[in-house]
Amino acid sequence: MAREAGFRAGHIDLYNSDPVPFVAPCSATDCMPELVRFAAIVAAAREDRAKWYFKQVEPSGTVVARAPDGKEFAVKGGDFNSSAGRELLNAMIAALSGP
């Protein structure tokens, strides 16, 4: 879905780390056209595909997310550089990018 809306998606290879996933607008100055297209695509998509639930547990700062398929992710301290954080980001990118 992200690519269909005009976003670029992929991985950035870092020197001392695992590849990091990214989603970025194709436009360098204004991402509003991509956001509008993405909102329309999400609204038209299957309802279950768009249901992600997030909460942040205080005071630890742990982020808990549940994917549409029911899989839960817990990112301790909100550290998205951890393996759990990368797993959550990859799942989100996969859901946004479609089959």
Coordinates of N, CA, C and O in Angstrom, one line a residue:
M1 N 0.8 -1.2 0.0 CA 0.0 0.0 0.0 C 0.9 1.3 0.0 O 0.5 2.2 -0.6
A2 N 2.0 1.2 0.7 CA 2.8 2.4 0.8 C 3.4 2.8 -0.6 O 3.4 3.9 -1.0
R3 N 3.8 1.7 -1.3 CA 4.4 2.0 -2.6 C 3.3 2.5 -3.6 O 3.5 3.4 -4.4
E4 N 2.1 1.9 -3.5 CA 1.0 2.3 -4.3 C 0.6 3.8 -4.1 O 0.2 4.5 -5.0
A5 N 0.8 4.3 -2.8 CA 0.5 5.7 -2.5 C 1.6 6.6 -2.9 O 1.5 7.8 -2.9
G6 N 2.8 6.1 -3.3 CA 3.9 6.9 -3.8 C 5.0 7.0 -2.8 O 6.0 7.8 -3.0
F7 N 5.0 6.2 -1.8 CA 6.2 6.2 -0.9 C 7.2 5.2 -1.4 O 6.9 4.2 -2.1
R8 N 8.5 5.4 -1.0 CA 9.5 4.5 -1.2 C 9.7 3.7 0.0 O 9.6 4.2 1.1
A9 N 10.0 2.4 -0.1 CA 10.2 1.5 1.0 C 11.4 0.7 0.7 O 11.6 0.3 -0.4
G10 N 12.2 0.4 1.8 CA 13.3 -0.5 1.6 C 14.1 -0.6 2.9 O 13.6 -0.5 3.9
H11 N 15.4 -0.8 2.7 CA 16.3 -0.9 3.8 C 17.5 -0.1 3.6 O 18.0 0.1 2.5
I12 N 18.0 0.5 4.7 CA 19.3 1.3 4.7 C 20.3 0.4 5.3 O 20.2 -0.1 6.4
D13 N 21.4 0.1 4.6 CA 22.5 -0.7 5.1 C 23.4 0.2 5.9 O 24.0 1.2 5.4
L14 N 23.6 -0.1 7.2 CA 24.4 0.6 8.1 C 25.7 -0.1 8.3 O 25.8 -1.4 8.2
Y15 N 26.8 0.6 8.5 CA 28.1 0.0 8.6 C 28.2 -1.0 9.8 O 28.7 -2.1 9.6
N16 N 27.8 -0.6 11.0 CA 28.0 -1.5 12.1 C 26.7 -2.1 12.7 O 26.6 -2.3 13.9
S17 N 25.7 -2.3 11.8 CA 24.4 -2.7 12.3 C 23.7 -3.5 11.2 O 24.1 -3.5 10.1
D18 N 22.6 -4.1 11.6 CA 21.7 -4.7 10.7 C 21.0 -3.7 9.8 O 20.9 -2.5 10.2
P19 N 20.6 -4.1 8.6 CA 19.8 -3.1 7.8 C 18.6 -2.6 8.5 O 17.9 -3.3 9.2
V20 N 18.3 -1.3 8.3 CA 17.2 -0.7 9.0 C 16.1 -0.4 7.9 O 16.4 0.2 6.9
P21 N 14.8 -0.8 8.2 CA 13.8 -0.6 7.2 C 13.4 0.9 7.2 O 13.6 1.6 8.2
F22 N 12.9 1.4 6.1 CA 12.5 2.8 6.0 C 11.3 2.9 5.0 O 11.1 2.1 4.1
V23 N 10.5 3.9 5.3 CA 9.4 4.3 4.4 C 9.5 5.8 4.3 O 9.6 6.5 5.3
A24 N 9.6 6.3 3.0 CA 9.8 7.8 2.8 C 9.0 8.2 1.6 O 8.8 7.5 0.7
P25 N 8.6 9.5 1.6 CA 7.8 10.0 0.5 C 8.8 10.1 -0.7 O 10.0 10.4 -0.5
C26 N 8.2 10.0 -1.9 CA 9.1 10.2 -3.1 C 9.4 11.7 -3.3 O 10.4 12.1 -3.8
S27 N 8.4 12.6 -2.9 CA 8.6 14.0 -3.0 C 9.6 14.5 -1.9 O 9.5 14.1 -0.8
A28 N 10.6 15.3 -2.3 CA 11.6 15.7 -1.3 C 11.1 16.9 -0.5 O 11.6 17.1 0.6
T29 N 10.1 17.6 -0.9 CA 9.7 18.8 -0.2 C 8.3 18.7 0.4 O 8.0 19.4 1.4
D30 N 7.4 17.9 -0.1 CA 6.0 17.9 0.4 C 5.5 16.5 0.3 O 5.4 15.9 -0.8
C31 N 5.1 15.9 1.4 CA 4.6 14.5 1.4 C 3.1 14.5 1.4 O 2.5 13.4 1.5
M32 N 2.4 15.6 1.4 CA 0.9 15.6 1.5 C 0.3 14.8 0.3 O -0.7 14.1 0.6
P33 N 0.7 14.9 -0.9 CA 0.1 14.0 -1.9 C 0.1 12.5 -1.6 O -0.9 11.8 -1.8
E34 N 1.3 12.1 -1.1 CA 1.4 10.7 -0.7 C 0.5 10.3 0.4 O -0.1 9.3 0.5
L35 N 0.4 11.2 1.4 CA -0.4 11.0 2.6 C -1.9 10.9 2.2 O -2.6 10.1 2.7
V36 N -2.3 11.8 1.3 CA -3.7 11.8 0.9 C -4.0 10.5 0.1 O -5.1 9.8 0.4
R37 N -3.1 10.1 -0.8 CA -3.3 8.8 -1.5 C -3.3 7.6 -0.5 O -4.1 6.7 -0.6
F38 N -2.4 7.7 0.5 CA -2.3 6.6 1.4 C -3.6 6.5 2.2 O -4.1 5.4 2.5
A39 N -4.1 7.6 2.7 CA -5.4 7.6 3.5 C -6.5 7.0 2.7 O -7.3 6.3 3.2
A40 N -6.6 7.4 1.4 CA -7.6 6.8 0.5 C -7.5 5.3 0.3 O -8.5 4.6 0.3
I41 N -6.3 4.9 0.2 CA -6.0 3.4 0.0 C -6.4 2.7 1.2 O -7.0 1.6 1.2
V42 N -5.9 3.2 2.4 CA -6.2 2.5 3.7 C -7.7 2.5 3.9 O -8.3 1.4 4.3
A43 N -8.4 3.5 3.6 CA -9.9 3.6 3.8 C -10.6 2.5 2.9 O -11.6 2.0 3.3
A44 N -10.0 2.3 1.7 CA -10.6 1.3 0.8 C -10.2 -0.1 1.1 O -10.8 -1.0 0.5
A45 N -9.1 -0.3 1.8 CA -8.6 -1.6 2.1 C -9.5 -2.4 3.0 O -10.4 -1.9 3.7
R46 N -9.2 -3.7 3.1 CA -10.0 -4.6 4.0 C -9.8 -4.0 5.4 O -8.8 -3.6 5.8
E47 N -10.9 -4.0 6.1 CA -11.0 -3.4 7.4 C -10.0 -4.0 8.4 O -9.3 -3.4 9.2
D48 N -9.8 -5.4 8.3 CA -8.9 -6.0 9.3 C -7.4 -5.7 9.0 O -6.6 -5.8 9.9
R49 N -7.1 -5.3 7.8 CA -5.7 -5.1 7.5 C -5.2 -3.7 8.1 O -4.0 -3.5 8.3
A50 N -6.1 -2.9 8.5 CA -5.8 -1.5 9.0 C -5.8 -1.5 10.5 O -5.6 -0.4 11.1
K51 N -6.2 -2.5 11.2 CA -6.4 -2.5 12.6 C -5.1 -2.9 13.4 O -4.8 -4.0 13.6
W52 N -4.3 -1.9 13.7 CA -3.1 -2.0 14.5 C -3.5 -1.3 15.8 O -4.0 -0.2 15.8
Y53 N -3.1 -1.9 16.9 CA -3.4 -1.2 18.2 C -2.0 -1.0 18.9 O -1.2 -1.9 19.0
F54 N -1.9 0.2 19.5 CA -0.6 0.5 20.2 C -0.9 1.1 21.5 O -1.9 1.8 21.7
K55 N -0.1 0.8 22.5 CA -0.1 1.5 23.8 C 1.3 1.6 24.4 O 2.1 0.8 24.1
Q56 N 1.5 2.6 25.2 CA 2.8 2.7 25.9 C 2.6 2.5 27.3 O 1.7 3.2 27.9
V57 N 3.3 1.6 27.9 CA 3.2 1.3 29.3 C 4.1 2.2 30.1 O 5.3 2.3 29.8
E58 N 3.5 2.9 31.0 CA 4.3 3.8 31.9 C 4.6 3.1 33.2 O 3.8 2.3 33.6
P59 N 5.6 3.4 33.9 CA 6.7 4.4 33.6 C 7.8 3.8 32.8 O 8.8 4.5 32.4
S60 N 7.7 2.5 32.4 CA 8.9 1.8 31.7 C 9.1 2.3 30.3 O 10.1 2.2 29.8
G61 N 8.0 2.9 29.7 CA 8.1 3.3 28.3 C 8.0 2.2 27.3 O 8.2 2.4 26.1
T62 N 7.7 1.0 27.7 CA 7.6 -0.1 26.8 C 6.4 0.1 25.9 O 5.3 0.5 26.3
V63 N 6.6 -0.1 24.6 CA 5.6 0.0 23.6 C 5.0 -1.3 23.3 O 5.8 -2.3 23.0
V64 N 3.7 -1.5 23.4 CA 3.0 -2.8 23.1 C 2.2 -2.5 21.9 O 1.4 -1.6 21.8
A65 N 2.3 -3.4 20.9 CA 1.5 -3.3 19.6 C 0.9 -4.6 19.3 O 1.5 -5.7 19.6
R66 N -0.3 -4.6 18.7 CA -1.0 -5.8 18.3 C -1.3 -5.6 16.8 O -1.9 -4.7 16.4
A67 N -0.8 -6.6 16.0 CA -1.0 -6.6 14.6 C -2.5 -7.1 14.3 O -3.1 -7.7 15.1
P68 N -2.9 -6.9 13.0 CA -4.3 -7.3 12.7 C -4.4 -8.9 12.8 O -5.5 -9.3 13.1
D69 N -3.3 -9.6 12.7 CA -3.4 -11.1 12.8 C -3.4 -11.5 14.3 O -3.4 -12.7 14.6
G70 N -3.3 -10.6 15.2 CA -3.3 -10.9 16.6 C -1.9 -11.0 17.3 O -1.8 -11.1 18.5
K71 N -0.9 -11.0 16.4 CA 0.5 -11.1 17.0 C 0.8 -9.8 17.8 O 0.5 -8.7 17.4
E72 N 1.4 -10.0 19.0 CA 1.7 -8.9 19.8 C 3.2 -8.7 19.8 O 4.0 -9.7 19.8
F73 N 3.6 -7.4 19.9 CA 5.0 -7.0 20.0 C 5.2 -6.2 21.2 O 4.3 -5.3 21.5
A74 N 6.3 -6.4 21.9 CA 6.6 -5.6 23.1 C 8.0 -5.0 22.9 O 9.0 -5.8 22.9
V75 N 8.1 -3.7 22.8 CA 9.4 -3.1 22.6 C 9.8 -2.4 23.9 O 9.2 -1.3 24.2
K76 N 10.7 -2.9 24.6 CA 11.1 -2.4 26.0 C 11.7 -1.1 25.8 O 12.6 -0.9 25.0
G77 N 11.3 -0.1 26.6 CA 11.8 1.2 26.7 C 11.7 2.0 25.4 O 12.3 3.0 25.2
G78 N 10.8 1.5 24.5 CA 10.6 2.2 23.2 C 11.8 2.1 22.3 O 12.0 3.0 21.5
D79 N 12.7 1.2 22.5 CA 14.0 1.1 21.8 C 13.7 0.3 20.5 O 13.8 -0.9 20.4
F80 N 13.5 1.1 19.4 CA 13.3 0.5 18.1 C 14.5 0.0 17.4 O 14.5 -0.5 16.3
N81 N 15.7 0.2 18.0 CA 16.9 -0.4 17.5 C 17.2 -1.8 18.0 O 18.1 -2.5 17.6
S82 N 16.3 -2.2 19.0 CA 16.4 -3.6 19.5 C 15.9 -4.6 18.5 O 15.2 -4.2 17.5
S83 N 16.1 -5.8 18.7 CA 15.6 -6.8 17.8 C 14.0 -6.8 17.8 O 13.4 -7.0 16.8
A84 N 13.4 -6.6 19.0 CA 12.0 -6.5 19.1 C 11.4 -5.3 18.3 O 10.4 -5.3 17.6
G85 N 12.2 -4.2 18.4 CA 11.8 -3.0 17.7 C 11.9 -3.1 16.2 O 11.0 -2.7 15.5
R86 N 13.0 -3.8 15.8 CA 13.1 -4.0 14.3 C 12.0 -5.0 13.8 O 11.5 -4.8 12.7
E87 N 11.7 -6.0 14.6 CA 10.7 -6.9 14.2 C 9.3 -6.2 14.1 O 8.6 -6.5 13.1
L88 N 9.0 -5.3 15.0 CA 7.7 -4.5 14.9 C 7.8 -3.7 13.7 O 6.8 -3.6 12.9
L89 N 8.8 -2.9 13.4 CA 8.9 -2.1 12.3 C 8.8 -2.9 11.0 O 8.1 -2.4 10.0
N90 N 9.5 -4.0 10.9 CA 9.4 -4.8 9.7 C 7.9 -5.3 9.5 O 7.5 -5.4 8.3
A91 N 7.2 -5.7 10.5 CA 5.9 -6.2 10.4 C 5.0 -5.0 9.9 O 4.1 -5.2 9.1
M92 N 5.2 -3.8 10.4 CA 4.4 -2.6 10.0 C 4.7 -2.3 8.5 O 3.7 -2.1 7.8
I93 N 5.9 -2.4 8.1 CA 6.3 -2.1 6.7 C 5.6 -3.2 5.8 O 5.1 -2.9 4.8
A94 N 5.7 -4.4 6.2 CA 5.1 -5.5 5.4 C 3.6 -5.3 5.3 O 3.0 -5.5 4.2
A95 N 2.9 -4.9 6.4 CA 1.5 -4.7 6.3 C 1.1 -3.5 5.4 O 0.2 -3.5 4.7
L96 N 2.0 -2.4 5.5 CA 1.7 -1.3 4.7 C 2.0 -1.5 3.2 O 1.4 -0.9 2.3
S97 N 3.0 -2.3 2.9 CA 3.5 -2.5 1.6 C 2.6 -3.5 0.8 O 2.6 -3.5 -0.4
G98 N 1.9 -4.3 1.5 CA 1.0 -5.3 0.8 C 1.7 -6.5 0.4 O 2.9 -6.6 0.5
P99 N 0.9 -7.4 -0.2 CA 1.5 -8.7 -0.6 C 2.5 -8.5 -1.8 O 2.5 -7.6 -2.6

